[in-house]
Amino acid sequence: MLKSKKRLLNPDYLFVTQDESSFYLDSNRSKCWAIKGSKPIKFISGSKTKINIGGFYTENRDFYWYDLGIKKNTDSFLKSLIKLKKDIGRKIFLLLDRGLSSKI
């Protein structure tokens, strides 16, 4: 007997998860191991330049990434969400984490 795959959502909706992350362009070498009592040389660049990216992962195993720009904020998130909706072309059920940039 063939078992049918159960689906909790309406077939018109697509289940999508979202997350974002930041990557610093310069490495932080201010933290290092040293022998007790010695004075290690610490390399600090002072740059705080970073790349903010995010992505959507669908139940169909499709991945959509987007650039959040300089700031991770509601405006950049909503722009990416509108673009995703246009690309997919159907209603979505979006699962968000509790990150600060996801709060609308």
mmCIF file of C-alpha atoms in Angstrom:
data_model
loop_
_atom_site.group_PDB
_atom_site.id
_atom_site.type_symbol
_atom_site.label_atom_id
_atom_site.label_comp_id
_atom_site.label_asym_id
_atom_site.label_seq_id
_atom_site.Cartn_x
_atom_site.Cartn_y
_atom_site.Cartn_z
ATOM 1 C CA MET A 1 0.000 0.000 0.000
ATOM 2 C CA LEU A 2 1.307 3.437 -0.930
ATOM 3 C CA LYS A 3 1.476 5.958 1.894
ATOM 4 C CA SER A 4 0.588 9.484 0.927
ATOM 5 C CA LYS A 5 2.764 12.328 2.138
ATOM 6 C CA LYS A 6 0.877 14.384 4.720
ATOM 7 C CA ARG A 7 0.864 18.107 4.218
ATOM 8 C CA LEU A 8 -0.109 20.456 7.045
ATOM 9 C CA LEU A 9 -0.499 23.564 4.908
ATOM 10 C CA ASN A 10 -2.875 24.418 2.132
ATOM 11 C CA PRO A 11 -1.342 23.375 -1.237
ATOM 12 C CA ASP A 12 -1.545 27.018 -2.350
ATOM 13 C CA TYR A 13 1.057 27.971 0.278
ATOM 14 C CA LEU A 14 4.788 27.292 0.235
ATOM 15 C CA PHE A 15 6.625 26.742 3.542
ATOM 16 C CA VAL A 16 9.731 28.983 3.733
ATOM 17 C CA THR A 17 12.371 29.488 6.437
ATOM 18 C CA GLN A 18 14.572 32.571 6.686
ATOM 19 C CA ASP A 19 17.821 33.505 8.415
ATOM 20 C CA GLU A 20 20.522 36.143 8.135
ATOM 21 C CA SER A 21 24.155 36.503 9.134
ATOM 22 C CA SER A 22 27.010 39.015 9.194
ATOM 23 C CA PHE A 23 30.593 38.341 8.142
ATOM 24 C CA TYR A 24 33.429 40.689 9.074
ATOM 25 C CA LEU A 25 35.869 41.377 6.241
ATOM 26 C CA ASP A 26 38.896 41.732 8.532
ATOM 27 C CA SER A 27 39.875 39.049 10.976
ATOM 28 C CA ASN A 28 39.956 39.930 14.650
ATOM 29 C CA ARG A 29 43.396 39.022 15.923
ATOM 30 C CA SER A 30 43.098 40.828 19.241
ATOM 31 C CA LYS A 31 42.390 37.562 21.072
ATOM 32 C CA CYS A 32 45.253 35.094 21.309
ATOM 33 C CA TRP A 33 46.846 32.506 23.557
ATOM 34 C CA ALA A 34 50.101 33.400 25.324
ATOM 35 C CA ILE A 35 52.383 32.064 28.025
ATOM 36 C CA LYS A 36 51.427 33.377 31.448
ATOM 37 C CA GLY A 37 53.428 36.509 32.276
ATOM 38 C CA SER A 38 54.481 37.228 28.659
ATOM 39 C CA LYS A 39 53.285 40.168 26.549
ATOM 40 C CA PRO A 40 52.039 38.834 23.205
ATOM 41 C CA ILE A 41 51.907 40.977 20.079
ATOM 42 C CA LYS A 42 48.309 41.670 19.121
ATOM 43 C CA PHE A 43 47.316 42.621 15.581
ATOM 44 C CA ILE A 44 44.217 44.805 15.512
ATOM 45 C CA SER A 45 42.984 46.318 12.262
ATOM 46 C CA GLY A 46 40.251 48.500 13.787
ATOM 47 C CA SER A 47 38.019 47.963 10.758
ATOM 48 C CA LYS A 48 34.418 47.042 11.411
ATOM 49 C CA THR A 49 33.485 46.495 7.756
ATOM 50 C CA LYS A 50 31.122 43.573 7.316
ATOM 51 C CA ILE A 51 28.812 41.929 4.812
ATOM 52 C CA ASN A 52 25.201 41.278 5.813
ATOM 53 C CA ILE A 53 23.447 38.523 3.897
ATOM 54 C CA GLY A 54 20.293 36.515 4.343
ATOM 55 C CA GLY A 55 18.522 33.654 2.710
ATOM 56 C CA PHE A 56 15.223 31.865 2.262
ATOM 57 C CA TYR A 57 14.990 28.065 2.098
ATOM 58 C CA THR A 58 11.789 26.535 0.731
ATOM 59 C CA GLU A 59 10.197 23.148 1.304
ATOM 60 C CA ASN A 60 11.080 22.356 -2.334
ATOM 61 C CA ARG A 61 14.767 22.686 -1.352
ATOM 62 C CA ASP A 62 15.227 25.916 -3.296
ATOM 63 C CA PHE A 63 17.535 28.544 -1.806
ATOM 64 C CA TYR A 64 17.218 32.291 -2.399
ATOM 65 C CA TRP A 65 19.891 34.602 -0.973
ATOM 66 C CA TYR A 66 19.891 38.374 -0.712
ATOM 67 C CA ASP A 67 22.189 41.194 0.332
ATOM 68 C CA LEU A 68 20.966 43.166 3.336
ATOM 69 C CA GLY A 69 23.257 46.101 2.586
ATOM 70 C CA ILE A 70 25.152 47.985 5.259
ATOM 71 C CA LYS A 71 22.444 47.664 7.887
ATOM 72 C CA LYS A 72 20.300 44.708 8.813
ATOM 73 C CA ASN A 73 16.950 46.417 9.233
ATOM 74 C CA THR A 74 13.270 46.024 8.490
ATOM 75 C CA ASP A 75 13.417 47.893 5.165
ATOM 76 C CA SER A 76 16.062 45.610 3.640
ATOM 77 C CA PHE A 77 14.233 42.537 4.955
ATOM 78 C CA LEU A 78 10.891 43.640 3.481
ATOM 79 C CA LYS A 79 12.485 44.411 0.091
ATOM 80 C CA SER A 80 13.947 40.900 -0.023
ATOM 81 C CA LEU A 81 10.626 39.379 1.069
ATOM 82 C CA ILE A 82 8.734 41.197 -1.700
ATOM 83 C CA LYS A 83 11.331 40.033 -4.252
ATOM 84 C CA LEU A 84 11.003 36.429 -3.013
ATOM 85 C CA LYS A 85 7.209 36.599 -3.326
ATOM 86 C CA LYS A 86 7.541 37.796 -6.939
ATOM 87 C CA ASP A 87 10.061 35.038 -7.748
ATOM 88 C CA ILE A 88 7.961 32.251 -6.225
ATOM 89 C CA GLY A 89 4.603 33.544 -7.460
ATOM 90 C CA ARG A 90 2.467 32.009 -4.733
ATOM 91 C CA LYS A 91 1.503 32.528 -1.106
ATOM 92 C CA ILE A 92 4.131 31.670 1.489
ATOM 93 C CA PHE A 93 4.112 30.568 5.107
ATOM 94 C CA LEU A 94 7.241 32.164 6.559
ATOM 95 C CA LEU A 95 9.085 30.801 9.612
ATOM 96 C CA LEU A 96 11.320 33.430 11.279
ATOM 97 C CA ASP A 97 13.824 33.251 14.106
ATOM 98 C CA ARG A 98 13.878 35.706 16.997
ATOM 99 C CA GLY A 99 16.713 37.798 15.541
ATOM 100 C CA LEU A 100 16.578 41.573 15.856
ATOM 101 C CA SER A 101 16.432 42.207 12.104
ATOM 102 C CA SER A 102 13.402 39.922 11.711
ATOM 103 C CA LYS A 103 11.189 41.928 14.055
ATOM 104 C CA ILE A 104 8.648 43.950 12.133
#
